[in-house]
Coordinates of C-alpha atoms in Angstrom, one line a residue:
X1 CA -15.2 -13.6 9.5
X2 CA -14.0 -14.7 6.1
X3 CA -11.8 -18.4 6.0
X4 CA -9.3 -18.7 4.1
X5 CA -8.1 -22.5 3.9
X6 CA -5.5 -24.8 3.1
X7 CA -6.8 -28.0 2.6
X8 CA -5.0 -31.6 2.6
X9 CA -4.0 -32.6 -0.9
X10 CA -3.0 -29.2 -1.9
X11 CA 0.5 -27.9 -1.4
X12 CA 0.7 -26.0 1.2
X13 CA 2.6 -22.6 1.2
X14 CA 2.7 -19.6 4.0
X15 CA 2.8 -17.5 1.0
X16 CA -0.9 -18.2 0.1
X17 CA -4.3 -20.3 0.9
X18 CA -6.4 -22.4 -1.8
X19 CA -10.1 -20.8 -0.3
X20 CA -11.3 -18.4 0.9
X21 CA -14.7 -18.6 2.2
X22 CA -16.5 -15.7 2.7
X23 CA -19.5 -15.2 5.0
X24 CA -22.9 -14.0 4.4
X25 CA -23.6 -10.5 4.6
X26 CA -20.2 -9.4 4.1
X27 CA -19.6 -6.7 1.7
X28 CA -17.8 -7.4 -1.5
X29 CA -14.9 -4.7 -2.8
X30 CA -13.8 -5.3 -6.1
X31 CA -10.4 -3.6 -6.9
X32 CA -9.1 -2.9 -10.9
X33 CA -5.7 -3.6 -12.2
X34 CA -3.1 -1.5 -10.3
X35 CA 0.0 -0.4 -12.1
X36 CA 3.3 0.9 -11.0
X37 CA 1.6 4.8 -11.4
X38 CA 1.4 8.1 -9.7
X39 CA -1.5 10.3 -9.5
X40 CA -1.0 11.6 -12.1
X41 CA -0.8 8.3 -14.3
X42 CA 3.4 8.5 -14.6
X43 CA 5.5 5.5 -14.3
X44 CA 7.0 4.9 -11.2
X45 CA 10.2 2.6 -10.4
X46 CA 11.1 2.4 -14.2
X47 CA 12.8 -0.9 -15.2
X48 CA 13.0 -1.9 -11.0
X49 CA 10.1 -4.2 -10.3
X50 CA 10.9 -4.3 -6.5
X51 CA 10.2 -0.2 -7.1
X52 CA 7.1 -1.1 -9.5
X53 CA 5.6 -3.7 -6.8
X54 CA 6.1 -1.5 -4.2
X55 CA 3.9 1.1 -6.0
X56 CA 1.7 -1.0 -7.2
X57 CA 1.0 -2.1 -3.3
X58 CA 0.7 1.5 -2.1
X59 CA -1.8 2.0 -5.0
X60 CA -4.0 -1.3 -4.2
X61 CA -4.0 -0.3 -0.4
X62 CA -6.0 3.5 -1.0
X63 CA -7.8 1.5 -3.8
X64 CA -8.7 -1.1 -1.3
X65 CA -9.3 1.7 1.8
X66 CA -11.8 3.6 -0.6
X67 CA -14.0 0.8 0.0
X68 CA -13.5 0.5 3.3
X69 CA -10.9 -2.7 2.8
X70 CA -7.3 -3.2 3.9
X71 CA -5.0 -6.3 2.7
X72 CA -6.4 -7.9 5.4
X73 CA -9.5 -8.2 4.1
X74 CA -8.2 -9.4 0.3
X75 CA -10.2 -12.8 -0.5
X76 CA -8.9 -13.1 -3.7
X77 CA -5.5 -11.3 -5.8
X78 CA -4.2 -11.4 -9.3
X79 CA -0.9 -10.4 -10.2
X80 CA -0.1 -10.0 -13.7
X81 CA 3.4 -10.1 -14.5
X82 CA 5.5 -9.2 -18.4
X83 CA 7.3 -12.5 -19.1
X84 CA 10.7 -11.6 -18.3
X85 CA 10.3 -10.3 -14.8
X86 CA 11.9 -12.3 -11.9
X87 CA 9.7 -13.2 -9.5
X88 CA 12.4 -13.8 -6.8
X89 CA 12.6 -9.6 -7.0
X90 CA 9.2 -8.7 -7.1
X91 CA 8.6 -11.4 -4.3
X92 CA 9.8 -9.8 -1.2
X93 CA 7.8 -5.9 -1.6
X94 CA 4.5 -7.7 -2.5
X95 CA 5.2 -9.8 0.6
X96 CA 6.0 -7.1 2.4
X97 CA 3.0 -4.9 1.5
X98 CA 0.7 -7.8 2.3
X99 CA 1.6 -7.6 6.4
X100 CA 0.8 -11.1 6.7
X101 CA -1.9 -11.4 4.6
X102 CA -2.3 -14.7 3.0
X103 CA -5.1 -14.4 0.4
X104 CA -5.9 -17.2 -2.4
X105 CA -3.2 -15.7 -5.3
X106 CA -2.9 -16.4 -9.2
X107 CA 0.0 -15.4 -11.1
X108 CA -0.2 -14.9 -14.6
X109 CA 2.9 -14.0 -17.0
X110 CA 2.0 -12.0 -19.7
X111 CA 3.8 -9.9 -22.8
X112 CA 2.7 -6.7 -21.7
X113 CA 0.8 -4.3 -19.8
X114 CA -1.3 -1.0 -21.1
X115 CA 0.6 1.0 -19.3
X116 CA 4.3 1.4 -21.2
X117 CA 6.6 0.2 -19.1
X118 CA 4.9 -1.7 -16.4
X119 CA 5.9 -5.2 -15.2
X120 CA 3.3 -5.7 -12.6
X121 CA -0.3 -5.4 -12.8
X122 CA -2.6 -6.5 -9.2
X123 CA -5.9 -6.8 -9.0
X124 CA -8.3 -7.9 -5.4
X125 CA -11.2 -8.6 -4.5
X126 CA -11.8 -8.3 -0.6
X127 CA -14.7 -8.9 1.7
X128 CA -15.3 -6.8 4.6
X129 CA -17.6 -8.2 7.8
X130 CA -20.4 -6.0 8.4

C-alpha cells in the first residue's frame, strides 16, 4: 500500500501530502499531459477553466483506468496552468475529481499550452499494489 506523508516542518494542507512512498512490487502508470480535449482532439469548456478542469479530470481518469489506476492510486500530479488563470476557479472541479485523493501536487504557471486555448494541462504518475 503506497504512503503518502505529511511530515513535521512542512506545511501541512488537506489539499495535498509532501511523499508518497511507494512499495515494492507495485506497478508504476505514467500518465501524459491531459488537456481540456474531446476525442476527437476539440477544445472543450472554451475560456471556462472550471469547464477545462473538469475535462481535463474526466480525461486523466480513462487515461489513468487504461492502466489499471484510478485517482486513488495517483502518487504524484502536475498541473500546468497559462499565467492568468485563477486558481480559486479551477480549485474546486480538480478537487472534486480527485474524490479525496490527496497525492504529492506541483503547480506550475506557464504562458501557454500546445493545445490553443487550454489553460490547464495535468499530468500523474500512480502506483497500483499488485
Amino acid at each position: 500500500m503506497t504512503q503518502l506523508l505529511r511530515p513535521e516542518g512542512l506545511v501541512q494542507s488537506p489539499a495535498f501530502t509532501h511523499v508518497a512512498v511507494v512499495p515494492p512490487g507495485a506497478t508504476t502508470v505514467y500518465v501524459g499531459g491531459q488537456n481540456a480535449v474531446d476525442a476527437e482532439g476539440g477544445l472543450v469548456g472554451g475560456t471556462d477553466v472550471a469547464a477545462q478542469v473538469e475535462r481535463v479530470m474526466a480525461n486523466l481518469k480513462t487515461a489513468l483506468a487504461a492502466g489499471g489506476a484510478t485517482v486513488q492510486d495517483v502518487v504524484m500530479l502536475n498541473i500546468l496552468l497559462v499565467a492568468d488563470v485563477d486558481l480559486a476557479q479551477a480549485y474546486p472541479a480538480a478537487a472534486a475529481a480527485l474524490a479525496g485523493a490527496t497525492p504529492p501536487v506541483t503547480v506550475q504557471r506557464v504562458a501557454g499550452l500546445a493545445v490553443p486555448g487550454a489553460l490547464v494541462e495535468v499530468s500523474a504518475v500512480a502506483a497500483v499494489a499488485q
